[in-house]
Amino acid sequence: MATIARPYSDPAGQRPNVPSADIQLPAVKSYEQVDEEIIGTLRPTGKWFLGLGLAIFCMLIGAAAWTYQIYWGLGQAGYEPPVMWGVYIITFVFWVGIGHAGTLISAILYLFRAGFRTTIYRAAEAMTVFAVLTAGLFPIIHIGRPWKFFWLIPYPNWRLLWPQFKSPLVWDVFAISTYLTISTTFLYIGLIPDIAVLRDRETNPVRRQIFAVLSLGWRNSEREWRHFARAYLFLAAFSTPLVLSVHSVVSFDFAMALTPGWHATIFPPYFVAGAIFSGFAMVWTIIIPIRKWWNLQHYVTLNHLDATAKVVLFTSLVVGSAYFIEFFIAWYSNVPVEQEYFWNRVFGQWWWAAWIMLTCNMILPMSLFSQKLRRNPTWLFILSLFINLGMWFERFVIVVPSLSHEFEPWQWSDYAPSWVDMSFLIGSFGWFFMWFLLFIKQLPVVAIAEVKEIIPPKLRGTVDSHGASAHGGH
Amino acid sequence: MSTTSGSSGLKRREFLKVLGATGAAAGTVGCSSDSVERLIPYLNHPDQTVPGVSNYYATTCRECAAGCGVIAEVRDGRAIKLEGNPAHPLNQGAICSKGQAALQGLYNPDRFRGPMMREGERLVPITWDRALQELNTRLDQAGPALANGVFINQHESGSFPVVLDQWLATRGIPGHLSYDADLNLGTIAAHRQAYGVAWPTIDFTQARLIVSVGADFLDDWGAAVPQQLNFADARAQLQNAPRFVYVGPRRSLTGLNADQWIPCRPGSELAIMQALGGTGTASIAQAAEAAGVEPTLLQGLADELRGAGRSMILAGTRGADAMEVALAAAALNQALGNVGVTILPGSPATAFERAASYADVRGVVEQMASGQVPVFFVRGANPAFTTPPALGFAAAMARVPFKVSFSSYPDETTLLCDLILPDHHALESWGDAQPVPGLIGLQQPTMDPVFNTRPTADLLLLLTGGGALSAAPLAISGATSPGVEVPGAAALGSQVVPAPAPGAVTTTPREHLYRDWLIGRIPGGAAALTSALQTGLIAGNVGQSAAAVRPAPAPVAALPAIAQTEGDFFFHIYPSPLLGTGSGANKPWLQELADPVSKIAWQTWIEIHPTRAWDMGIDNGDLVTITTGTGSVTAPAYLYLGIHPDTVAMPLGRGHTAYGRYAAGIGVNPLIAVPAAEDAQSGGLAYSVTKCRVTKTGGFDDLVTTEGSARQHGRGIAQAMTVAELMAPVTDDHGHDIPGVPSYEPLPGLRSPVAADAQGELADPDSKDKGMYDPQHWSKMASRRWAMTIDLARCTGCSACVTACYAENNIPTVGAPWQGRATSPLTWDERPGANIVKGREMTWIRIERYFEGGEDYGSNFDTRFAPMLCQHCGNAPCEPVCPVYATYHSPDGLNVQVYNRCVGTRYCSNNCPYKVRYFNWFGYGEPNRRQYAFPEPLNWQLNPDVTVRGKGVMEKCTFCVQRIREAEHRAVAEGRLVEADEFTTACAQACPSRAIVFGDAADATWSVAQLATDRRAYHVFGDLSTYTAVVYLKSIIHPGPATPVQA
Amino acid sequence: MVGVLGAFAELDGATGAIEEIKREGFTDFDVYSPTIRHELEHAVHPPQSKVRVFTLVGGLLGVTFGYWMAIWSSEYWPLVVGGKAIASWIPYTIIGFEVMILVGGLSTVAAIFILGGLPRLTRTIGYDPRFSGGDYGVFVRCNADRAESVESIFRSHGAGEVRRER
Amino acid sequence: MTRRRKWAAVPGLAVIAVIATLLSAYSGAQTAQQAGAAQQAGAAQQAGAAPAPLPTVDEVRASIDTVAERGPWAYSGASSPQGYAPEQPINFPHPVHVQGAGMNCLYCHFSANKAPDPGLPAVATCMGCHSIVATGSPEIQKLTQYWSDSLPIPWVRIHKVPDYVQFPHQRHVNGGVSCQTCHGEVQEMPRVFQYASLNMGWCVNCHVERQVRYDCSTCHY
């Protein structure tokens, strides 16, 4: 909200290397145009129904697999002790990571007054909510007795039993549920003014009633806006440590264990960076097609993509250096178990996974040093797919090789996912995209109110526009 | 409720259901049936059982010929556990895996439910009346031709052979063949010739040097358990322990326990013996040439032998010259003055006397093939499987008009029979055995028959009219049995039922003809038997059978030496140490138990030396075909360091075509590729008689192995020290770096239940709510620290502890073909051991077998066995990661796993450095799942004190907490504290090496407390500060003069 | 007769009108704008928002409850895991932190509702859908006799529409 | 304004729906309790006994609530068939035997003080007296029928802890816990019903109160 734009004109809207705070939407002239264009995107199309159908189908595959697994037992998955965690935990961490970009964009960049967040944050935040929604399923899926999951939640019960609060898994429960609650609230709060817009533009009485309820009777009054702004600020201030803590806690699942390859103090920052990295990639995967199909190029401009690309490049460098620090520490620690594991990581039975990880997460993102590629949506889209792949394999490399080569050589083993694991992987994507597709056709995927905020207001001839904002602002 | 409980539907409650009827009426399953109720138990529950409290019955193990004494724990009318009988001279309380698995023979789901008769192709159930009538009539029809009748009985000592022969005599049938394919007849014959007894006692403790030429005295050569006990004692002498050199083509379990291995080609043993003795023709050089080994090794051995003083040479080859080799060994022992010192013919084991030879069986086959044999009986033995198919036993049998089987199981031989009169299991019936001269081991029923079977002995007496056979009474030496008098002893006498009138066929299933017959032959009668049953032992000797001996079979020409046969590899076959020649294959515990050497289960493998294998492009799991002049077998290859490069080896025991769901179609039978050859002198079946061609078939089959890496990677799991290190003086400053000092600091972890105590956490008077962890808490639980020591110098890797754990803790077997996972929505992985290929075996205690040295693929490598179980850490890494307190540290120092609280995150296993936690991937305990591990009536064996785990929960070693609690209950009832060494865990109880000791390490009066401070003691991964409660004692390396062995 | 509603197409028109209304002594009026406009805020010059109080209190309550729950339940059934102290505050910091965020965040949302008067389900007087689109609105509560002057002020600042609400 | 108050409709309905749900849930609970009470009463009638000795459901609940108060959160009854009073194959009147004949619990439940399992009397035990006593009564004739058919009496199990709970009776009986503590005043019950909730909190509270060990491996292994 508070990203007040400094005066600036860029007729082509293509000027490279704009300071991200200065990103403007020259092609967006008036409030009415915003309403019209954004609300225009909400009309369902055949393509959309096709996508939704596909997503639901994938989700059903996952659901079927879950039923099957609950009936027979977890043995239907590819676990091969001592590899007791596999695709489920990998995918869990993957989706949690995806979630982080949204909160980063909507909260942290908000605190940092980064202008380029304005038009993409809504999509990113929705992505966050649905990604966490997806991730939240996997801890339940992966336990042996899912029907007992509620034992991880502290509540008064006749067994007089409580969770064991020293366990990272309980921290997970708290972190993930808090994260889901807060980010959902955050998304919804941001949506209220836009829903009010929909409410007032809606002609269909039924939909209007629904919007009316959802908008909670929002009236755009100055009083509402005032508290709204403060609250939004504080929520952002809360979400910022939250987003950092959540993936740190997830990384504790590994770092708190003494398993070689897990027991590392570098994990929290390393995981957070990786999460933001993968999250931004997913933002591209989502926003680039949308912007193309719905002709929103003048909202999500190349300047926006450029700015996000810089973030991706930075996080990629962080993650890359983390990889090398791990190897260095293994060598420096002089712990044979550790050293053997890391040797096995790159040259052992899963060398290919490690190299996929290194290629996708370190080498390919280097291309973003070139401004041309940073401003090339096609390349960014392709790259985003590679990064998603790479980040999934990063988690694979962390989970599986570590467990398969632990202290006890007699118990060294192999691991191969089964068709059930794969069904869950597919199902998770189906589940995620089902929600996302439903979202983008019901609610504005670009924040109407915020876009209005950064386009200069209509003024009477007497005072020049900048005077107004200068006289009003700061 | 299986979904809401950590356990599944059946188990303890079944017992309570039974309980409702226990007192209620005879006939229902329970202790109250005539045959069991009035037996005198071993412990102090004389006359009646108390529901929920076990009775203990002393009886005799019939799983092998040795006849060890066992004690059956019976709960509410069901035998649930077998343990060694401490009073028995042979096994002294120990018991092997085979013995443990007798229970799965008793409750085997594939046992015959009752008598069967052949109608056309099918066997159909009939009544006992009909069956006996049929038998009588057919025998009467046969008339005088019965002089050619044949009865093959599983070899056993005791009175039954006498009864049998006498019955046969009444029918004019010659004496029975007492055949056991597991016996090493070459050695037995040689012993008879050299020492006059079938099996002298071998005293390892007296020797300074043990030389074994293919004599696998820890696997199947002789009576394994007593030999192992004695061998372990010898090794426990540490610096005074004998050095052990093993000569043979393959390092068996025995060979792996040797300090040095001299690999030789099969068939070259005789030359080596002659060379060693300097007798005969062969020189060292020739012997080395024949053996394909460095002459220096043999020379070194010869020199060592001369210098050793007290030594022993044991020979147990299975070639065509087996007896010659054994005789040479005997001669060498004579020459070296070992007889009477380490080899004691004076106190023999009598179990192997009067065993029929393979030659006798061949004679029978020839006789049957000629069509003269009118009737063929078989009981227990399974010659159709244990003899090479080349012999054509089945074909010959087909020429016999009337074939009767008394076996309980649908094995290959029995399925060829026309009439099946299933015998009781040994645990259901009376009997006796002669383990050593002058002492008789008694066998008594421990429970009601599971099925509608009838003891053969009763039938025989019945068929001949009861008392008719009371000749040749037991020669009682006058000594009374060591038993304790208990009230109610006279009750037994009153139970003696009068024998029925001659010829009468009564149908009441509960006669005790044989029991009464036995009573009738014991001076003192019922009372004497009653008191003797306290220990299951009575002084005396079993009378000899005075039966007509069968005509000796025509001798065969001596075979060509194996080296002359055609082929590029020597083909070596050996009985499996677990399955023998096949009798164990129908017991899931034994199928599931990984072979002590190869660590492979549910599968037959081909051992081949790595260097030769890689030359042929063969690697582990590649399918390999072995072709001989006789036939060919295909199996996955197992690259094994411990085999002579010119040799390939295969284990016997698997490859059944029948014998029940757990045996049929699992593995291959190497006998297919062996000619029906025998040792011309001893008449023993010769296994290693031919070379073979080895070809890579091209296919691949995952090895069903429990082994991850065979190397320790310097992680010090199974540690050893040299004698020099052991003798090094102890300097006590920062001692743990100095050899010979307990190599660990965190002793506090042993002194107090919670290692944190050592760190002052709970010792802090201000720390709140220590509850039961407070040493001041009235229960004084916090003063105990249950712990265990494992002496690696004693452990031989025999894996008896593993089976004991399965039996005690209701551990499911997961390797059966129907227990695998789905490979697609429609197909299942139905390979035997599919779950084990995925590493999902549930062995709470496992034996890790690590190789040291031999990186050059030479013969000079050392083997370390390390039993690995939950270490019950004082600082357990598994505990703090559990989100629901499903695992925590109990005040008496146990790392507890609460099944019904577990939600199955498996985080604990990830965080366990020892990887001793096991997960229920499927509903192994749920009858309505295909992976169900206890098909009726196997579930009768389940221990009612231990929860059967449902799917989705973690489980692990509990230090037999149910036994701890039971002891506490007993102590409280008697108003005292648990006394030192009052009880022990199942693994420690069974261990035939006495390597495992359990107890309270915080109380110096327990023996474990002293052992834990032994100089050899160390913690595995002690540097992780887990404060483990399991303390290992380093094994000792005995380097030979010629051979450097790395520490 | 509740009051007079003026809809302005231009921002400075609205601000001008507001300032004049205040000069005229009107205190009870609402201002609407499609998005946050600090110009309006400055024109209205409202008091400091109270949201931060809610946030602070919620956060403190949360962190307290988080620690308390963890420590109390550990002490309630003291079982030792991994030789660690029965109530070990260091790991419980994570619980405390997460619950602080949760309660603090939710109480902040509550603040919007309470302070902003949401959800407002009935009173639609003085609102016009245009205000969520492009127009700014000022609604002055006054009785009929003063309505004239208000209307004139609105018109003088170029109000697109002036309407009496009743 | 034409649009006035339209926004109010839907949320208004929603609120009403929520309130209705809550109300119905509450009343549902009420009726369930009454049903339970009815069953108890019915049981009492069928037992054909003086209604006095059979505690009413409320009394049972009252006794439990006193148990519940011992520990925070330990509200009782959850997932417990408390008050369960099935019909038995033979309507065995404990009062007659205990109060009338003055028999001790251990006479029939012979191993309660020396074994984990309390033991059930053999039919022979019953016949010991009932071959002479009260042979006329229809219930006794049922008994004799079982005896002559040499069948055990299929009693219906009432007090049951889950399979994963090890409950050694002897430890409790010898430890001074009276039978009635867990089974209620059986000697007063014309038909036995489940007296205590038997759920874990109920067990643990007693263990804590009596200061006996209450770590998990006391009962679960």
XYZ file of N, CA and C in Angstrom, chain A residues 68 70-82 84-85 142-145 147-148 151-152 161-164 166-170 252-254 256-259 262 337 340 403 406-412 416 418-419, chain B residues 3-6 599 706 708-709 711 713 715 717 821-824 828 837-840 846 848-850 879-883 885 899-907 909-911 913 915 921-922 929-931 951-953 1021:
324
model
N -5.560 -46.594 -1.094
C -4.868 -47.883 -1.254
C -3.811 -48.050 -0.171
N -3.534 -46.555 2.738
C -4.060 -46.670 4.095
C -4.570 -48.085 4.331
N -5.153 -48.684 3.290
C -5.691 -50.034 3.483
C -4.566 -51.034 3.695
N -3.537 -50.984 2.827
C -2.515 -52.033 2.873
C -1.411 -51.713 3.847
N -1.119 -50.435 4.018
C 0.019 -50.080 4.850
C 1.067 -49.365 4.032
N 1.976 -48.746 4.763
C 2.955 -47.881 4.126
C 3.929 -48.664 3.246
N 3.911 -49.973 3.399
C 4.842 -50.777 2.614
C 4.651 -50.631 1.125
N 3.495 -50.121 0.714
C 3.256 -49.960 -0.718
C 4.129 -48.856 -1.298
N 4.636 -47.992 -0.440
C 5.571 -46.977 -0.926
C 6.952 -47.615 -1.069
N 7.862 -46.864 -1.639
C 9.143 -47.476 -2.014
C 10.165 -47.560 -0.899
N 9.745 -47.308 0.317
C 10.715 -47.256 1.411
C 11.573 -48.507 1.455
N 12.840 -48.304 1.738
C 13.746 -49.436 1.895
C 14.623 -49.142 3.100
N 14.229 -49.634 4.288
C 14.975 -49.280 5.484
C 16.475 -49.464 5.272
N 17.317 -48.603 5.836
C 16.922 -47.538 6.744
C 16.472 -46.242 6.067
N 13.914 -44.433 5.692
C 12.562 -44.433 6.260
C 11.766 -43.226 5.797
N 12.435 -42.247 5.218
C 11.743 -41.115 4.636
C 12.053 -41.106 3.148
N 2.557 -39.344 5.150
C 3.763 -40.168 5.286
C 3.804 -40.933 6.600
N 2.917 -40.655 7.548
C 3.019 -41.401 8.804
C 2.305 -42.741 8.674
N 2.705 -43.653 9.542
C 2.209 -45.024 9.429
C 0.740 -45.144 9.781
N 0.286 -44.303 10.706
C -1.121 -44.382 11.113
C -1.749 -43.004 10.986
N -4.578 -41.986 10.691
C -5.800 -41.720 11.472
C -5.462 -41.314 12.900
N -4.191 -41.350 13.257
C -3.786 -40.917 14.591
C -3.077 -39.569 14.541
N -2.867 -36.836 17.254
C -2.076 -36.927 18.477
C -0.925 -35.943 18.481
N -0.599 -35.397 17.333
C 0.478 -34.407 17.303
C -0.014 -33.036 17.730
N -2.440 -37.352 27.837
C -1.179 -37.334 27.080
C -1.063 -36.071 26.246
N 0.172 -35.630 26.074
C 0.446 -34.419 25.301
C 1.546 -34.685 24.309
N 1.633 -33.852 23.282
C 2.759 -34.023 22.356
C 4.089 -33.807 23.065
N 5.136 -34.259 22.418
C 6.476 -34.143 22.982
C 7.106 -32.911 22.345
N 9.681 -31.379 22.454
C 11.087 -31.282 22.056
C 11.291 -31.819 20.652
N 10.235 -32.390 20.062
C 10.405 -33.032 18.761
C 10.232 -32.021 17.628
N 11.174 -32.001 16.706
C 11.039 -31.103 15.551
C 9.734 -31.315 14.793
N 9.186 -32.516 14.883
C 7.941 -32.744 14.144
C 6.795 -31.958 14.762
N 6.826 -31.818 16.083
C 5.798 -30.984 16.710
C 6.034 -29.527 16.341
N 15.120 -27.972 10.624
C 15.460 -28.641 11.882
C 15.103 -30.119 11.830
N 14.040 -30.451 11.097
C 13.718 -31.872 10.963
C 14.967 -32.663 10.610
N 15.824 -32.044 9.829
C 17.052 -32.736 9.442
C 18.205 -32.366 10.362
N 18.393 -31.431 13.321
C 18.374 -31.886 14.708
C 18.776 -33.351 14.822
N 18.780 -34.065 13.717
C 19.175 -35.472 13.762
C 20.683 -35.571 13.631
N 21.259 -36.692 14.105
C 22.711 -36.801 13.963
C 23.091 -37.587 12.719
N 22.148 -37.749 11.820
C 22.431 -38.426 10.565
C 23.487 -37.650 9.764
N 22.825 -34.506 7.487
C 21.712 -33.727 8.045
C 22.204 -32.818 9.150
N 32.718 -40.671 8.747
C 31.337 -40.972 8.359
C 30.812 -39.861 7.455
N 32.601 -39.837 4.074
C 32.164 -40.931 3.202
C 30.811 -40.596 2.598
N 20.204 -41.100 4.475
C 19.657 -42.222 5.236
C 20.237 -43.539 4.762
N 24.346 -44.456 6.497
C 24.524 -43.899 7.832
C 25.672 -44.566 8.548
N 25.646 -44.473 9.865
C 26.759 -44.968 10.664
C 26.968 -46.466 10.490
N 25.893 -47.195 10.348
C 25.933 -48.648 10.432
C 26.099 -49.255 9.040
N 27.306 -49.611 8.658
C 27.490 -50.082 7.272
C 26.619 -51.294 6.947
N 26.362 -52.125 7.934
C 25.574 -53.326 7.675
C 24.197 -52.961 7.134
N 23.708 -51.776 7.487
C 22.356 -51.383 7.115
C 22.350 -50.425 5.930
N 23.470 -50.292 5.232
C 23.426 -49.451 4.047
C 22.463 -50.051 3.039
N 14.166 -46.893 -4.118
C 13.520 -46.601 -5.402
C 12.048 -46.307 -5.135
N 8.099 -46.090 -5.455
C 7.164 -47.015 -6.093
C 6.099 -46.208 -6.835
N 5.254 -46.947 -7.517
C 4.184 -46.266 -8.264
C 3.271 -45.501 -7.318
N -7.398 -50.686 13.738
C -6.952 -49.388 13.244
C -6.661 -48.438 14.390
N -7.265 -48.658 15.511
C -7.083 -47.663 16.574
C -6.096 -48.144 17.618
N -5.652 -49.365 17.526
C -4.705 -49.826 18.526
C -3.382 -50.116 17.850
N -2.351 -50.098 18.646
C -1.040 -50.422 18.102
C -0.935 -51.910 17.849
N 24.366 -64.668 4.746
C 23.332 -63.709 5.144
C 22.195 -63.647 4.137
N 20.418 -59.768 3.922
C 20.228 -58.729 4.937
C 21.488 -57.888 5.087
N 24.232 -55.103 4.209
C 24.431 -53.859 3.470
C 25.837 -53.799 2.932
N 26.776 -53.470 3.816
C 28.181 -53.519 3.458
C 28.850 -54.578 4.320
N 31.840 -54.641 5.043
C 33.041 -54.052 5.639
C 32.643 -53.041 6.704
N 34.321 -50.370 7.432
C 34.775 -49.021 7.081
C 35.408 -48.332 8.289
N 34.737 -48.386 11.375
C 33.845 -47.735 12.334
C 33.786 -48.454 13.670
N 32.638 -51.355 14.896
C 31.413 -51.944 15.439
C 31.760 -53.253 16.138
N 5.027 -56.436 -1.701
C 4.206 -55.257 -1.944
C 3.683 -55.308 -3.372
N 2.777 -54.396 -3.681
C 2.230 -54.328 -5.032
C 3.234 -53.645 -5.945
N 3.506 -54.276 -7.072
C 4.402 -53.642 -8.041
C 3.604 -52.784 -9.018
N 2.305 -52.927 -9.001
C 1.414 -52.079 -9.799
C 0.033 -52.259 -9.194
N 1.517 -58.099 -7.849
C 2.231 -58.116 -6.569
C 3.616 -58.701 -6.781
N 14.423 -58.176 0.343
C 15.175 -57.452 -0.682
C 15.025 -55.954 -0.448
N 13.851 -55.548 0.008
C 13.628 -54.136 0.320
C 14.101 -53.792 1.737
N 14.834 -54.683 2.351
C 15.420 -54.391 3.658
C 14.406 -54.311 4.778
N 13.279 -55.011 4.640
C 12.201 -54.841 5.607
C 12.106 -55.986 6.598
N 20.044 -58.791 15.231
C 20.589 -59.349 14.002
C 22.074 -59.592 14.215
N 25.557 -59.203 12.649
C 26.304 -58.565 11.564
C 27.603 -59.331 11.363
N 27.879 -59.646 10.109
C 29.073 -60.440 9.797
C 29.991 -59.585 8.947
N 31.054 -59.109 9.563
C 31.983 -58.220 8.851
C 33.270 -58.955 8.523
N 14.729 -40.822 21.064
C 13.645 -40.369 21.948
C 13.207 -38.923 21.699
N 14.158 -37.970 21.693
C 13.666 -36.575 21.607
C 13.002 -36.233 20.288
N 13.158 -37.063 19.265
C 12.550 -36.702 17.990
C 11.132 -37.242 17.846
N 10.717 -38.084 18.771
C 9.358 -38.621 18.657
C 8.353 -37.561 19.099
N 7.395 -37.240 18.227
C 6.474 -36.165 18.564
C 5.427 -36.541 19.607
N 5.857 -39.001 22.361
C 6.322 -39.784 23.511
C 6.157 -41.278 23.277
N 3.902 -49.169 21.495
C 3.335 -49.421 20.160
C 2.041 -48.640 19.971
N 1.210 -48.651 20.988
C -0.120 -48.088 20.774
C -0.099 -46.570 20.804
N 1.029 -45.970 21.121
C 1.115 -44.516 21.039
C 1.775 -44.094 19.729
N 2.459 -45.022 19.096
C 3.245 -44.674 17.913
C 2.325 -44.285 16.757
N 2.651 -43.174 16.103
C 1.884 -42.795 14.921
C 2.656 -43.135 13.641
N 3.895 -43.536 13.793
C 4.638 -44.010 12.631
C 5.317 -42.942 11.799
N 5.923 -41.964 12.476
C 6.668 -40.979 11.667
C 8.026 -41.527 11.233
N 8.508 -42.557 11.921
C 9.773 -43.215 11.599
C 10.973 -42.298 11.766
N 10.770 -41.168 12.400
C 11.884 -40.260 12.653
C 12.888 -40.940 13.581
N 13.780 -43.961 13.776
C 14.687 -44.846 13.051
C 15.733 -44.036 12.299
N 15.301 -42.932 11.685
C 16.278 -42.097 10.988
C 17.374 -41.647 11.927
N 17.022 -41.421 13.172
C 17.969 -40.829 14.105
C 18.703 -41.878 14.911
N 21.568 -44.360 15.344
C 22.837 -44.673 14.684
C 23.024 -46.168 14.463
N 20.541 -48.337 13.822
C 19.548 -48.845 12.866
C 18.929 -50.147 13.359
N 5.541 -52.366 7.973
C 5.144 -51.784 6.677
C 3.771 -52.278 6.261
N 3.420 -53.489 6.682
C 2.116 -54.058 6.306
C 1.434 -54.577 7.559
N -5.280 -59.440 6.079
C -4.371 -58.893 5.070
C -3.523 -60.021 4.493
N -3.163 -59.887 3.230
C -2.428 -60.987 2.611
C -1.041 -61.141 3.236
N -0.566 -60.076 3.896
C 0.769 -60.173 4.495
C 0.737 -60.803 5.885
N -0.149 -52.609 11.697
C 0.622 -51.924 10.647
C 0.821 -50.454 11.035
N 1.950 -49.918 10.569
C 2.184 -48.495 10.731
C 2.814 -48.093 12.044
N 3.289 -49.061 12.829
C 3.960 -48.682 14.068
C 5.392 -49.199 14.057
N 30.080 -47.007 18.708
C 29.862 -45.572 18.451
C 29.847 -44.786 19.767
